[in-house]
């Protein structure tokens, strides 16, 4: 009996983890699964409210990546979501954070890259073309430690005798 309860609990945890990595798509969106690139990868497409491609990108802890979004439209944006996060908040959005997301990944996860056409647009035209560059970056070298003689105690916290 205990074994079956433990087995059921384990299956529920696995199902919850799998569900956290599955994105909720809007009607008309098409999901494209990517692999982390070894060199710069360019994604081109067209977005219109509720239609277009969205992308999943697995990232591993310690990877350094730069994602750039470009479009000629002032109503097209990119939002990046962490599918393992419990909330639905974007970790990056070009509408508020600029055109480039440059980060060293802290935890292995899967991101959802969602280009979108703003609901606040005047609805003229058919949408907007976009380009997304995914560029793996070399990890920054660790900062060298200061030599012992250069490290001075803080005047706020004097050394104990």
Coordinates of C-alpha atoms in Angstrom, one line a residue:
X1 CA 0.0 0.0 0.0
X2 CA 2.8 2.4 0.9
X3 CA 4.7 1.5 -2.2
X4 CA 1.7 2.4 -4.4
X5 CA 1.1 5.7 -2.6
X6 CA 4.8 6.6 -3.0
X7 CA 4.7 5.6 -6.7
X8 CA 1.6 7.7 -7.3
X9 CA 3.3 10.7 -5.6
X10 CA 6.4 10.3 -7.7
X11 CA 4.3 10.1 -10.9
X12 CA 2.5 13.3 -9.9
X13 CA 5.8 15.1 -9.4
X14 CA 7.0 14.0 -12.8
X15 CA 3.8 15.1 -14.4
X16 CA 4.0 18.5 -12.7
X17 CA 7.6 18.9 -13.9
X18 CA 6.6 18.0 -17.5
X19 CA 3.6 20.3 -17.4
X20 CA 5.8 23.2 -16.3
X21 CA 7.9 22.7 -19.4
X22 CA 4.9 22.7 -21.8
X23 CA 3.9 26.1 -23.0
X24 CA 0.3 27.3 -23.3
X25 CA -0.1 28.4 -26.9
X26 CA -2.6 31.0 -28.2
X27 CA -4.9 29.9 -31.0
X28 CA -3.1 30.0 -34.3
X29 CA 0.4 29.8 -32.8
X30 CA 2.8 27.1 -34.0
X31 CA 5.5 25.8 -31.7
X32 CA 9.0 25.2 -33.0
X33 CA 11.5 23.4 -30.7
X34 CA 15.1 24.6 -30.9
X35 CA 18.4 23.3 -29.7
X36 CA 20.9 25.6 -28.1
X37 CA 23.1 26.7 -31.0
X38 CA 26.9 26.3 -31.2
X39 CA 27.1 29.4 -33.4
X40 CA 24.7 32.4 -34.0
X41 CA 21.3 31.3 -35.1
X42 CA 18.8 33.6 -36.8
X43 CA 15.1 33.1 -36.7
X44 CA 12.9 35.1 -39.1
X45 CA 9.2 35.2 -39.2
X46 CA 6.0 37.2 -39.3
X47 CA 3.8 37.9 -36.3
X48 CA 0.2 38.9 -36.0
X49 CA -2.0 38.8 -32.9
X50 CA -2.5 35.1 -32.1
X51 CA -0.7 33.8 -35.2
X52 CA 2.9 33.0 -35.9
X53 CA 5.6 30.9 -34.5
X54 CA 6.8 30.6 -30.9
X55 CA 10.0 28.9 -30.0
X56 CA 11.2 26.8 -27.1
X57 CA 14.9 27.0 -26.3
X58 CA 16.6 24.7 -23.7
X59 CA 19.4 26.5 -21.7
X60 CA 21.8 25.0 -19.2
X61 CA 23.2 26.6 -16.1
X62 CA 26.4 28.5 -16.8
X63 CA 25.7 29.1 -20.5
X64 CA 26.0 32.7 -21.6
X65 CA 23.6 33.8 -24.3
X66 CA 22.6 37.0 -26.1
X67 CA 19.2 37.2 -27.7
X68 CA 18.5 40.2 -30.0
X69 CA 15.1 41.1 -31.5
X70 CA 14.7 43.4 -34.5
X71 CA 11.7 44.6 -36.4
X72 CA 10.7 47.6 -38.5
X73 CA 7.3 47.8 -36.7
X74 CA 6.9 49.8 -33.5
X75 CA 4.1 47.4 -32.5
X76 CA 6.0 44.1 -32.6
X77 CA 7.8 42.8 -29.5
X78 CA 9.5 39.7 -28.1
X79 CA 8.7 38.2 -24.7
X80 CA 10.9 35.5 -23.1
X81 CA 9.3 33.2 -20.5
X82 CA 10.9 30.6 -18.2
X83 CA 8.7 27.5 -18.5
X84 CA 10.0 26.2 -15.2
X85 CA 8.9 29.3 -13.3
X86 CA 5.6 29.0 -11.4
X87 CA 4.3 32.4 -12.5
X88 CA 3.4 33.6 -16.0
X89 CA 5.6 36.7 -15.9
X90 CA 8.1 37.2 -18.7
X91 CA 11.8 37.2 -17.7
X92 CA 12.5 39.6 -20.5
X93 CA 10.4 41.8 -22.8
X94 CA 11.5 44.1 -25.6
X95 CA 8.7 46.5 -24.8
X96 CA 10.3 47.4 -21.4
X97 CA 13.8 46.0 -21.4
X98 CA 15.3 47.0 -24.7
X99 CA 16.1 45.0 -27.8
X100 CA 18.8 42.7 -26.3
X101 CA 18.8 40.1 -23.6
X102 CA 22.3 39.3 -22.5
X103 CA 22.6 36.8 -19.6
X104 CA 24.5 34.0 -18.0
X105 CA 21.9 31.3 -17.2
X106 CA 21.7 30.4 -13.5
X107 CA 19.5 27.3 -13.6
X108 CA 18.9 24.8 -16.4
X109 CA 15.5 25.4 -17.9
X110 CA 13.5 25.9 -21.1
X111 CA 12.6 29.3 -22.4
X112 CA 9.7 30.2 -24.5
X113 CA 10.5 32.9 -27.1
X114 CA 7.2 34.6 -28.1
X115 CA 7.2 37.3 -30.8
X116 CA 3.9 39.2 -30.7
X117 CA 2.0 42.0 -32.3
X118 CA 0.7 44.5 -29.7
X119 CA -3.0 44.6 -28.9
X120 CA -2.6 48.3 -28.5
X121 CA -1.6 48.8 -32.2
X122 CA -4.0 50.6 -34.5
X123 CA -4.7 47.3 -36.3
X124 CA -3.6 48.6 -39.7
X125 CA -1.6 46.1 -41.7
X126 CA -1.2 42.4 -41.5
X127 CA 1.3 42.2 -38.7
X128 CA 5.0 42.6 -38.7
X129 CA 8.2 40.8 -39.8
X130 CA 10.9 40.1 -37.2
X131 CA 14.3 38.7 -36.8
X132 CA 15.7 37.0 -33.6
X133 CA 19.4 36.4 -33.2
X134 CA 20.4 33.7 -30.6
X135 CA 24.1 34.1 -30.0
X136 CA 26.0 31.9 -27.6
X137 CA 28.7 33.9 -25.9
X138 CA 32.0 32.9 -24.3
X139 CA 31.8 32.8 -20.5
X140 CA 33.4 35.8 -18.9
X141 CA 36.7 34.9 -17.1
X142 CA 36.5 35.0 -13.4
X143 CA 37.8 38.2 -11.8
X144 CA 41.3 37.8 -10.4
X145 CA 41.6 37.8 -6.6
X146 CA 43.3 40.8 -5.1
X147 CA 46.7 40.0 -3.5
X148 CA 46.7 39.7 0.3
X149 CA 48.7 42.9 0.8
X150 CA 46.2 44.9 -1.2
X151 CA 43.2 43.6 0.8
X152 CA 42.8 46.1 3.6
X153 CA 40.3 45.7 6.4
X154 CA 37.3 47.9 6.3
X155 CA 37.4 50.9 8.6
X156 CA 33.9 50.0 9.7
X157 CA 35.1 46.6 10.9
X158 CA 38.6 46.7 12.3
X159 CA 40.6 43.5 12.6
X160 CA 40.4 41.7 15.9
X161 CA 43.6 41.4 17.9

